[in-house]
């Protein structure tokens, strides 16, 4: 049996495993928001209004109950936090589009957009550590290369490309 999805507005502490903690909030399933604040001790439940946002992405349900993730309580999220578009590349046509609110639109600047991917708990911990250390994250960079690479369409499943 799979894990239950978190409730919208549930606040989580994430133990980064190096003496630091990050905070996240579940938004409209499967979206979550990660705050751009690192804590040197366990987080006490508190309002997160006004805290900067590091990033928002889709998260696997299993992450929220996984190792290092602790529920802190339930808060009312700002509806604007759920207003996000994700970038993706169609593997057959090669078209890069933005996906948001059930609609796909063409996109001109995809490099800075969040890739359309569902993240695991361990990959998110890696991403958060890299974010707070100011270093590139291998998982995020790999997703961005895949989306921005013009070879994706040329090497799709219907390709005659011998490479």
PDB file of N, CA, C and O in Angstrom, residues 8-80:
ATOM      1  N   UNK A   8      -2.936  19.573   1.860  1.00  0.00           N
ATOM      2  CA  UNK A   8      -2.557  20.913   1.389  1.00  0.00           C
ATOM      3  C   UNK A   8      -2.320  21.794   2.617  1.00  0.00           C
ATOM      4  O   UNK A   8      -3.159  21.869   3.510  1.00  0.00           O
ATOM      5  N   UNK A   9      -1.164  22.432   2.675  1.00  0.00           N
ATOM      6  CA  UNK A   9      -0.811  23.303   3.787  1.00  0.00           C
ATOM      7  C   UNK A   9       0.017  22.626   4.865  1.00  0.00           C
ATOM      8  O   UNK A   9       0.461  23.278   5.807  1.00  0.00           O
ATOM      9  N   UNK A  10       0.245  21.309   4.724  1.00  0.00           N
ATOM     10  CA  UNK A  10       1.070  20.619   5.721  1.00  0.00           C
ATOM     11  C   UNK A  10       2.505  21.108   5.619  1.00  0.00           C
ATOM     12  O   UNK A  10       3.070  21.201   4.534  1.00  0.00           O
ATOM     13  N   UNK A  11       3.066  21.425   6.768  1.00  0.00           N
ATOM     14  CA  UNK A  11       4.433  21.927   6.858  1.00  0.00           C
ATOM     15  C   UNK A  11       5.354  20.798   7.303  1.00  0.00           C
ATOM     16  O   UNK A  11       4.995  20.015   8.190  1.00  0.00           O
ATOM     17  N   UNK A  12       6.537  20.715   6.681  1.00  0.00           N
ATOM     18  CA  UNK A  12       7.489  19.644   6.963  1.00  0.00           C
ATOM     19  C   UNK A  12       8.870  20.210   7.259  1.00  0.00           C
ATOM     20  O   UNK A  12       9.295  21.183   6.644  1.00  0.00           O
ATOM     21  N   UNK A  13       9.548  19.552   8.176  1.00  0.00           N
ATOM     22  CA  UNK A  13      10.967  19.793   8.418  1.00  0.00           C
ATOM     23  C   UNK A  13      11.713  18.691   7.683  1.00  0.00           C
ATOM     24  O   UNK A  13      11.305  17.528   7.724  1.00  0.00           O
ATOM     25  N   UNK A  14      12.818  19.047   7.030  1.00  0.00           N
ATOM     26  CA  UNK A  14      13.618  18.065   6.310  1.00  0.00           C
ATOM     27  C   UNK A  14      15.025  18.094   6.884  1.00  0.00           C
ATOM     28  O   UNK A  14      15.716  19.113   6.817  1.00  0.00           O
ATOM     29  N   UNK A  15      15.431  16.983   7.465  1.00  0.00           N
ATOM     30  CA  UNK A  15      16.774  16.839   8.022  1.00  0.00           C
ATOM     31  C   UNK A  15      17.729  16.595   6.857  1.00  0.00           C
ATOM     32  O   UNK A  15      17.620  15.587   6.155  1.00  0.00           O
ATOM     33  N   UNK A  16      18.657  17.517   6.641  1.00  0.00           N
ATOM     34  CA  UNK A  16      19.584  17.402   5.524  1.00  0.00           C
ATOM     35  C   UNK A  16      20.747  16.451   5.817  1.00  0.00           C
ATOM     36  O   UNK A  16      21.563  16.187   4.949  1.00  0.00           O
ATOM     37  N   UNK A  17      20.803  15.953   7.062  1.00  0.00           N
ATOM     38  CA  UNK A  17      21.806  14.966   7.409  1.00  0.00           C
ATOM     39  C   UNK A  17      23.178  15.526   7.720  1.00  0.00           C
ATOM     40  O   UNK A  17      24.124  14.778   7.921  1.00  0.00           O
ATOM     41  N   UNK A  18      23.289  16.849   7.748  1.00  0.00           N
ATOM     42  CA  UNK A  18      24.582  17.475   8.025  1.00  0.00           C
ATOM     43  C   UNK A  18      24.464  18.526   9.130  1.00  0.00           C
ATOM     44  O   UNK A  18      25.258  19.460   9.192  1.00  0.00           O
ATOM     45  N   UNK A  19      23.455  18.364   9.985  1.00  0.00           N
ATOM     46  CA  UNK A  19      23.237  19.322  11.071  1.00  0.00           C
ATOM     47  C   UNK A  19      22.366  20.498  10.671  1.00  0.00           C
ATOM     48  O   UNK A  19      22.145  21.404  11.466  1.00  0.00           O
ATOM     49  N   UNK A  20      21.859  20.483   9.441  1.00  0.00           N
ATOM     50  CA  UNK A  20      20.985  21.564   8.964  1.00  0.00           C
ATOM     51  C   UNK A  20      19.610  20.996   8.634  1.00  0.00           C
ATOM     52  O   UNK A  20      19.467  19.809   8.331  1.00  0.00           O
ATOM     53  N   UNK A  21      18.626  21.887   8.670  1.00  0.00           N
ATOM     54  CA  UNK A  21      17.244  21.513   8.402  1.00  0.00           C
ATOM     55  C   UNK A  21      16.646  22.503   7.412  1.00  0.00           C
ATOM     56  O   UNK A  21      16.960  23.692   7.449  1.00  0.00           O
ATOM     57  N   UNK A  22      15.781  22.002   6.550  1.00  0.00           N
ATOM     58  CA  UNK A  22      15.048  22.828   5.603  1.00  0.00           C
ATOM     59  C   UNK A  22      13.558  22.675   5.898  1.00  0.00           C
ATOM     60  O   UNK A  22      13.151  21.760   6.610  1.00  0.00           O
ATOM     61  N   UNK A  23      12.765  23.576   5.336  1.00  0.00           N
ATOM     62  CA  UNK A  23      11.319  23.534   5.528  1.00  0.00           C
ATOM     63  C   UNK A  23      10.617  23.466   4.181  1.00  0.00           C
ATOM     64  O   UNK A  23      11.056  24.073   3.204  1.00  0.00           O
ATOM     65  N   UNK A  24       9.524  22.707   4.147  1.00  0.00           N
ATOM     66  CA  UNK A  24       8.719  22.558   2.938  1.00  0.00           C
ATOM     67  C   UNK A  24       7.252  22.588   3.304  1.00  0.00           C
ATOM     68  O   UNK A  24       6.875  22.287   4.437  1.00  0.00           O
ATOM     69  N   UNK A  25       6.428  22.944   2.335  1.00  0.00           N
ATOM     70  CA  UNK A  25       4.984  22.933   2.527  1.00  0.00           C
ATOM     71  C   UNK A  25       4.336  22.210   1.354  1.00  0.00           C
ATOM     72  O   UNK A  25       4.672  22.485   0.190  1.00  0.00           O
ATOM     73  N   UNK A  26       3.433  21.302   1.656  1.00  0.00           N
ATOM     74  CA  UNK A  26       2.652  20.638   0.621  1.00  0.00           C
ATOM     75  C   UNK A  26       1.612  21.622   0.107  1.00  0.00           C
ATOM     76  O   UNK A  26       0.935  22.288   0.890  1.00  0.00           O
ATOM     77  N   UNK A  27       1.513  21.703  -1.201  1.00  0.00           N
ATOM     78  CA  UNK A  27       0.506  22.563  -1.819  1.00  0.00           C
ATOM     79  C   UNK A  27      -0.493  21.652  -2.523  1.00  0.00           C
ATOM     80  O   UNK A  27      -0.716  20.534  -2.069  1.00  0.00           O
ATOM     81  N   UNK A  28      -1.089  22.107  -3.598  1.00  0.00           N
ATOM     82  CA  UNK A  28      -2.047  21.268  -4.335  1.00  0.00           C
ATOM     83  C   UNK A  28      -1.297  20.053  -4.875  1.00  0.00           C
ATOM     84  O   UNK A  28      -0.321  20.190  -5.599  1.00  0.00           O
ATOM     85  N   UNK A  29      -1.750  18.868  -4.512  1.00  0.00           N
ATOM     86  CA  UNK A  29      -1.080  17.611  -4.831  1.00  0.00           C
ATOM     87  C   UNK A  29      -0.771  17.498  -6.316  1.00  0.00           C
ATOM     88  O   UNK A  29      -1.647  17.778  -7.131  1.00  0.00           O
ATOM     89  N   UNK A  30       0.443  17.166  -6.703  1.00  0.00           N
ATOM     90  CA  UNK A  30       1.624  16.754  -5.946  1.00  0.00           C
ATOM     91  C   UNK A  30       2.655  17.878  -5.724  1.00  0.00           C
ATOM     92  O   UNK A  30       3.819  17.620  -5.466  1.00  0.00           O
ATOM     93  N   UNK A  31       2.209  19.116  -5.818  1.00  0.00           N
ATOM     94  CA  UNK A  31       3.106  20.272  -5.723  1.00  0.00           C
ATOM     95  C   UNK A  31       3.537  20.539  -4.283  1.00  0.00           C
ATOM     96  O   UNK A  31       2.729  20.431  -3.355  1.00  0.00           O
ATOM     97  N   UNK A  32       4.803  20.885  -4.108  1.00  0.00           N
ATOM     98  CA  UNK A  32       5.325  21.296  -2.798  1.00  0.00           C
ATOM     99  C   UNK A  32       6.251  22.488  -2.999  1.00  0.00           C
ATOM    100  O   UNK A  32       6.798  22.702  -4.085  1.00  0.00           O
ATOM    101  N   UNK A  33       6.401  23.253  -1.940  1.00  0.00           N
ATOM    102  CA  UNK A  33       7.243  24.442  -1.960  1.00  0.00           C
ATOM    103  C   UNK A  33       8.335  24.274  -0.916  1.00  0.00           C
ATOM    104  O   UNK A  33       8.074  23.817   0.199  1.00  0.00           O
ATOM    105  N   UNK A  34       9.541  24.668  -1.273  1.00  0.00           N
ATOM    106  CA  UNK A  34      10.690  24.568  -0.384  1.00  0.00           C
ATOM    107  C   UNK A  34      11.190  25.971  -0.090  1.00  0.00           C
ATOM    108  O   UNK A  34      11.477  26.739  -1.010  1.00  0.00           O
ATOM    109  N   UNK A  35      11.281  26.279   1.190  1.00  0.00           N
ATOM    110  CA  UNK A  35      11.660  27.626   1.600  1.00  0.00           C
ATOM    111  C   UNK A  35      13.167  27.817   1.505  1.00  0.00           C
ATOM    112  O   UNK A  35      13.945  26.888   1.718  1.00  0.00           O
ATOM    113  N   UNK A  36      13.563  29.035   1.189  1.00  0.00           N
ATOM    114  CA  UNK A  36      14.973  29.383   1.018  1.00  0.00           C
ATOM    115  C   UNK A  36      15.573  29.839   2.346  1.00  0.00           C
ATOM    116  O   UNK A  36      16.144  30.914   2.452  1.00  0.00           O
ATOM    117  N   UNK A  37      15.396  28.993   3.352  1.00  0.00           N
ATOM    118  CA  UNK A  37      15.909  29.258   4.695  1.00  0.00           C
ATOM    119  C   UNK A  37      16.449  27.943   5.227  1.00  0.00           C
ATOM    120  O   UNK A  37      15.768  26.918   5.172  1.00  0.00           O
ATOM    121  N   UNK A  38      17.666  27.962   5.737  1.00  0.00           N
ATOM    122  CA  UNK A  38      18.247  26.768   6.333  1.00  0.00           C
ATOM    123  C   UNK A  38      18.345  27.001   7.838  1.00  0.00           C
ATOM    124  O   UNK A  38      18.667  28.108   8.279  1.00  0.00           O
ATOM    125  N   UNK A  39      18.012  25.989   8.605  1.00  0.00           N
ATOM    126  CA  UNK A  39      18.006  26.080  10.064  1.00  0.00           C
ATOM    127  C   UNK A  39      19.137  25.225  10.612  1.00  0.00           C
ATOM    128  O   UNK A  39      19.420  24.148  10.098  1.00  0.00           O
ATOM    129  N   UNK A  40      19.758  25.695  11.685  1.00  0.00           N
ATOM    130  CA  UNK A  40      20.861  24.961  12.316  1.00  0.00           C
ATOM    131  C   UNK A  40      20.370  24.051  13.438  1.00  0.00           C
ATOM    132  O   UNK A  40      21.165  23.346  14.059  1.00  0.00           O
ATOM    133  N   UNK A  41      19.081  24.079  13.717  1.00  0.00           N
ATOM    134  CA  UNK A  41      18.487  23.195  14.721  1.00  0.00           C
ATOM    135  C   UNK A  41      17.092  22.839  14.265  1.00  0.00           C
ATOM    136  O   UNK A  41      16.565  23.431  13.320  1.00  0.00           O
ATOM    137  N   UNK A  42      16.494  21.851  14.919  1.00  0.00           N
ATOM    138  CA  UNK A  42      15.152  21.430  14.522  1.00  0.00           C
ATOM    139  C   UNK A  42      14.212  22.623  14.522  1.00  0.00           C
ATOM    140  O   UNK A  42      14.317  23.527  15.351  1.00  0.00           O
ATOM    141  N   UNK A  43      13.288  22.604  13.594  1.00  0.00           N
ATOM    142  CA  UNK A  43      12.372  23.722  13.375  1.00  0.00           C
ATOM    143  C   UNK A  43      11.180  23.611  14.309  1.00  0.00           C
ATOM    144  O   UNK A  43      10.589  22.545  14.446  1.00  0.00           O
ATOM    145  N   UNK A  44      10.835  24.702  14.921  1.00  0.00           N
ATOM    146  CA  UNK A  44       9.608  24.767  15.707  1.00  0.00           C
ATOM    147  C   UNK A  44       8.485  25.180  14.757  1.00  0.00           C
ATOM    148  O   UNK A  44       8.713  26.010  13.870  1.00  0.00           O
ATOM    149  N   UNK A  45       7.291  24.612  14.896  1.00  0.00           N
ATOM    150  CA  UNK A  45       6.187  25.018  14.014  1.00  0.00           C
ATOM    151  C   UNK A  45       5.994  26.535  14.072  1.00  0.00           C
ATOM    152  O   UNK A  45       5.999  27.134  15.136  1.00  0.00           O
ATOM    153  N   UNK A  46       5.893  27.139  12.898  1.00  0.00           N
ATOM    154  CA  UNK A  46       5.765  28.589  12.808  1.00  0.00           C
ATOM    155  C   UNK A  46       5.152  28.965  11.467  1.00  0.00           C
ATOM    156  O   UNK A  46       5.199  28.190  10.525  1.00  0.00           O
ATOM    157  N   UNK A  47       4.609  30.148  11.408  1.00  0.00           N
ATOM    158  CA  UNK A  47       4.080  30.661  10.147  1.00  0.00           C
ATOM    159  C   UNK A  47       5.242  30.916   9.204  1.00  0.00           C
ATOM    160  O   UNK A  47       6.307  31.365   9.627  1.00  0.00           O
ATOM    161  N   UNK A  48       5.061  30.615   7.963  1.00  0.00           N
ATOM    162  CA  UNK A  48       6.127  30.783   6.974  1.00  0.00           C
ATOM    163  C   UNK A  48       5.894  31.994   6.082  1.00  0.00           C
ATOM    164  O   UNK A  48       6.606  32.187   5.110  1.00  0.00           O
ATOM    165  N   UNK A  49       4.880  32.803   6.391  1.00  0.00           N
ATOM    166  CA  UNK A  49       4.608  33.993   5.590  1.00  0.00           C
ATOM    167  C   UNK A  49       5.850  34.866   5.531  1.00  0.00           C
ATOM    168  O   UNK A  49       6.519  35.087   6.538  1.00  0.00           O
ATOM    169  N   UNK A  50       6.164  35.355   4.357  1.00  0.00           N
ATOM    170  CA  UNK A  50       7.294  36.246   4.190  1.00  0.00           C
ATOM    171  C   UNK A  50       8.628  35.555   4.021  1.00  0.00           C
ATOM    172  O   UNK A  50       9.620  36.200   3.699  1.00  0.00           O
ATOM    173  N   UNK A  51       8.691  34.233   4.248  1.00  0.00           N
ATOM    174  CA  UNK A  51       9.950  33.521   4.037  1.00  0.00           C
ATOM    175  C   UNK A  51      10.175  33.352   2.536  1.00  0.00           C
ATOM    176  O   UNK A  51       9.248  33.028   1.805  1.00  0.00           O
ATOM    177  N   UNK A  52      11.407  33.549   2.091  1.00  0.00           N
ATOM    178  CA  UNK A  52      11.673  33.392   0.660  1.00  0.00           C
ATOM    179  C   UNK A  52      11.516  31.934   0.220  1.00  0.00           C
ATOM    180  O   UNK A  52      11.698  31.015   1.006  1.00  0.00           O
ATOM    181  N   UNK A  53      11.198  31.769  -1.046  1.00  0.00           N
ATOM    182  CA  UNK A  53      10.988  30.446  -1.629  1.00  0.00           C
ATOM    183  C   UNK A  53      12.212  30.064  -2.448  1.00  0.00           C
ATOM    184  O   UNK A  53      12.671  30.848  -3.293  1.00  0.00           O
ATOM    185  N   UNK A  54      12.740  28.873  -2.207  1.00  0.00           N
ATOM    186  CA  UNK A  54      13.875  28.367  -2.984  1.00  0.00           C
ATOM    187  C   UNK A  54      13.380  27.821  -4.324  1.00  0.00           C
ATOM    188  O   UNK A  54      13.884  28.178  -5.382  1.00  0.00           O
ATOM    189  N   UNK A  55      12.390  26.940  -4.274  1.00  0.00           N
ATOM    190  CA  UNK A  55      11.825  26.360  -5.482  1.00  0.00           C
ATOM    191  C   UNK A  55      10.532  25.629  -5.139  1.00  0.00           C
ATOM    192  O   UNK A  55      10.249  25.342  -3.986  1.00  0.00           O
ATOM    193  N   UNK A  56       9.769  25.340  -6.187  1.00  0.00           N
ATOM    194  CA  UNK A  56       8.545  24.538  -6.083  1.00  0.00           C
ATOM    195  C   UNK A  56       8.657  23.434  -7.117  1.00  0.00           C
ATOM    196  O   UNK A  56       9.138  23.660  -8.224  1.00  0.00           O
ATOM    197  N   UNK A  57       8.218  22.250  -6.741  1.00  0.00           N
ATOM    198  CA  UNK A  57       8.269  21.125  -7.671  1.00  0.00           C
ATOM    199  C   UNK A  57       7.241  20.082  -7.255  1.00  0.00           C
ATOM    200  O   UNK A  57       6.660  20.157  -6.175  1.00  0.00           O
ATOM    201  N   UNK A  58       7.055  19.092  -8.129  1.00  0.00           N
ATOM    202  CA  UNK A  58       6.193  17.963  -7.812  1.00  0.00           C
ATOM    203  C   UNK A  58       6.992  16.965  -6.982  1.00  0.00           C
ATOM    204  O   UNK A  58       8.179  16.743  -7.228  1.00  0.00           O
ATOM    205  N   UNK A  59       6.327  16.357  -5.989  1.00  0.00           N
ATOM    206  CA  UNK A  59       7.004  15.463  -5.046  1.00  0.00           C
ATOM    207  C   UNK A  59       6.229  14.157  -4.918  1.00  0.00           C
ATOM    208  O   UNK A  59       4.997  14.159  -4.823  1.00  0.00           O
ATOM    209  N   UNK A  60       6.974  13.041  -4.878  1.00  0.00           N
ATOM    210  CA  UNK A  60       6.361  11.732  -4.643  1.00  0.00           C
ATOM    211  C   UNK A  60       5.749  11.695  -3.249  1.00  0.00           C
ATOM    212  O   UNK A  60       6.331  12.220  -2.299  1.00  0.00           O
ATOM    213  N   UNK A  61       4.602  11.062  -3.109  1.00  0.00           N
ATOM    214  CA  UNK A  61       3.960  10.933  -1.794  1.00  0.00           C
ATOM    215  C   UNK A  61       4.892  10.275  -0.784  1.00  0.00           C
ATOM    216  O   UNK A  61       4.904  10.642   0.390  1.00  0.00           O
ATOM    217  N   UNK A  62       5.682   9.304  -1.230  1.00  0.00           N
ATOM    218  CA  UNK A  62       6.556   8.574  -0.316  1.00  0.00           C
ATOM    219  C   UNK A  62       7.600   9.478   0.343  1.00  0.00           C
ATOM    220  O   UNK A  62       8.087   9.164   1.431  1.00  0.00           O
ATOM    221  N   UNK A  63       7.939  10.593  -0.274  1.00  0.00           N
ATOM    222  CA  UNK A  63       8.942  11.499   0.309  1.00  0.00           C
ATOM    223  C   UNK A  63       8.466  12.078   1.635  1.00  0.00           C
ATOM    224  O   UNK A  63       9.244  12.197   2.578  1.00  0.00           O
ATOM    225  N   UNK A  64       7.198  12.416   1.711  1.00  0.00           N
ATOM    226  CA  UNK A  64       6.675  13.113   2.879  1.00  0.00           C
ATOM    227  C   UNK A  64       6.698  12.278   4.150  1.00  0.00           C
ATOM    228  O   UNK A  64       6.699  12.816   5.235  1.00  0.00           O
ATOM    229  N   UNK A  65       6.739  10.983   4.024  1.00  0.00           N
ATOM    230  CA  UNK A  65       6.821  10.126   5.199  1.00  0.00           C
ATOM    231  C   UNK A  65       8.159   9.410   5.283  1.00  0.00           C
ATOM    232  O   UNK A  65       8.342   8.530   6.106  1.00  0.00           O
ATOM    233  N   UNK A  66       9.072   9.817   4.415  1.00  0.00           N
ATOM    234  CA  UNK A  66      10.356   9.132   4.337  1.00  0.00           C
ATOM    235  C   UNK A  66      11.356   9.602   5.377  1.00  0.00           C
ATOM    236  O   UNK A  66      11.085  10.491   6.197  1.00  0.00           O
ATOM    237  N   UNK A  67      12.526   9.003   5.317  1.00  0.00           N
ATOM    238  CA  UNK A  67      13.606   9.311   6.256  1.00  0.00           C
ATOM    239  C   UNK A  67      13.967  10.787   6.199  1.00  0.00           C
ATOM    240  O   UNK A  67      14.158  11.346   5.120  1.00  0.00           O
ATOM    241  N   UNK A  68      14.028  11.392   7.360  1.00  0.00           N
ATOM    242  CA  UNK A  68      14.437  12.783   7.467  1.00  0.00           C
ATOM    243  C   UNK A  68      13.317  13.796   7.325  1.00  0.00           C
ATOM    244  O   UNK A  68      13.546  14.988   7.474  1.00  0.00           O
ATOM    245  N   UNK A  69      12.108  13.359   7.028  1.00  0.00           N
ATOM    246  CA  UNK A  69      10.972  14.268   6.854  1.00  0.00           C
ATOM    247  C   UNK A  69      10.075  14.159   8.083  1.00  0.00           C
ATOM    248  O   UNK A  69       9.636  13.073   8.446  1.00  0.00           O
ATOM    249  N   UNK A  70       9.802  15.292   8.730  1.00  0.00           N
ATOM    250  CA  UNK A  70       8.970  15.308   9.936  1.00  0.00           C
ATOM    251  C   UNK A  70       7.847  16.324   9.761  1.00  0.00           C
ATOM    252  O   UNK A  70       8.081  17.474   9.386  1.00  0.00           O
ATOM    253  N   UNK A  71       6.621  15.885  10.044  1.00  0.00           N
ATOM    254  CA  UNK A  71       5.459  16.775   9.970  1.00  0.00           C
ATOM    255  C   UNK A  71       5.501  17.762  11.129  1.00  0.00           C
ATOM    256  O   UNK A  71       5.744  17.387  12.264  1.00  0.00           O
ATOM    257  N   UNK A  72       5.248  19.043  10.804  1.00  0.00           N
ATOM    258  CA  UNK A  72       5.262  20.089  11.833  1.00  0.00           C
ATOM    259  C   UNK A  72       3.884  20.649  12.139  1.00  0.00           C
ATOM    260  O   UNK A  72       3.689  21.239  13.182  1.00  0.00           O
ATOM    261  N   UNK A  73       2.966  20.517  11.219  1.00  0.00           N
ATOM    262  CA  UNK A  73       1.644  21.074  11.444  1.00  0.00           C
ATOM    263  C   UNK A  73       0.990  21.462  10.138  1.00  0.00           C
ATOM    264  O   UNK A  73       1.480  21.130   9.055  1.00  0.00           O
ATOM    265  N   UNK A  74      -0.092  22.175  10.259  1.00  0.00           N
ATOM    266  CA  UNK A  74      -0.898  22.556   9.104  1.00  0.00           C
ATOM    267  C   UNK A  74      -1.096  24.060   9.122  1.00  0.00           C
ATOM    268  O   UNK A  74      -1.494  24.627  10.142  1.00  0.00           O
ATOM    269  N   UNK A  75      -0.786  24.703   7.999  1.00  0.00           N
ATOM    270  CA  UNK A  75      -0.960  26.148   7.847  1.00  0.00           C
ATOM    271  C   UNK A  75      -1.729  26.414   6.562  1.00  0.00           C
ATOM    272  O   UNK A  75      -1.774  25.560   5.671  1.00  0.00           O
ATOM    273  N   UNK A  76      -2.272  27.587   6.450  1.00  0.00           N
ATOM    274  CA  UNK A  76      -2.995  27.950   5.229  1.00  0.00           C
ATOM    275  C   UNK A  76      -2.009  28.523   4.213  1.00  0.00           C
ATOM    276  O   UNK A  76      -1.381  29.550   4.457  1.00  0.00           O
ATOM    277  N   UNK A  77      -1.815  27.835   3.070  1.00  0.00           N
ATOM    278  CA  UNK A  77      -0.878  28.363   2.072  1.00  0.00           C
ATOM    279  C   UNK A  77      -1.462  29.527   1.287  1.00  0.00           C
ATOM    280  O   UNK A  77      -2.681  29.627   1.122  1.00  0.00           O
ATOM    281  N   UNK A  78      -0.598  30.380   0.813  1.00  0.00           N
ATOM    282  CA  UNK A  78      -0.983  31.477  -0.073  1.00  0.00           C
ATOM    283  C   UNK A  78      -1.333  30.864  -1.430  1.00  0.00           C
ATOM    284  O   UNK A  78      -0.525  30.122  -1.999  1.00  0.00           O
ATOM    285  N   UNK A  79      -2.508  31.127  -1.980  1.00  0.00           N
ATOM    286  CA  UNK A  79      -2.891  30.536  -3.275  1.00  0.00           C
ATOM    287  C   UNK A  79      -1.915  30.884  -4.402  1.00  0.00           C
ATOM    288  O   UNK A  79      -1.763  30.109  -5.349  1.00  0.00           O
ATOM    289  N   UNK A  80      -1.229  32.014  -4.306  1.00  0.00           N
ATOM    290  CA  UNK A  80      -0.255  32.390  -5.339  1.00  0.00           C
ATOM    291  C   UNK A  80       0.911  31.406  -5.404  1.00  0.00           C
ATOM    292  O   UNK A  80       1.578  31.293  -6.431  1.00  0.00           O
TER     293      UNK A  80
END
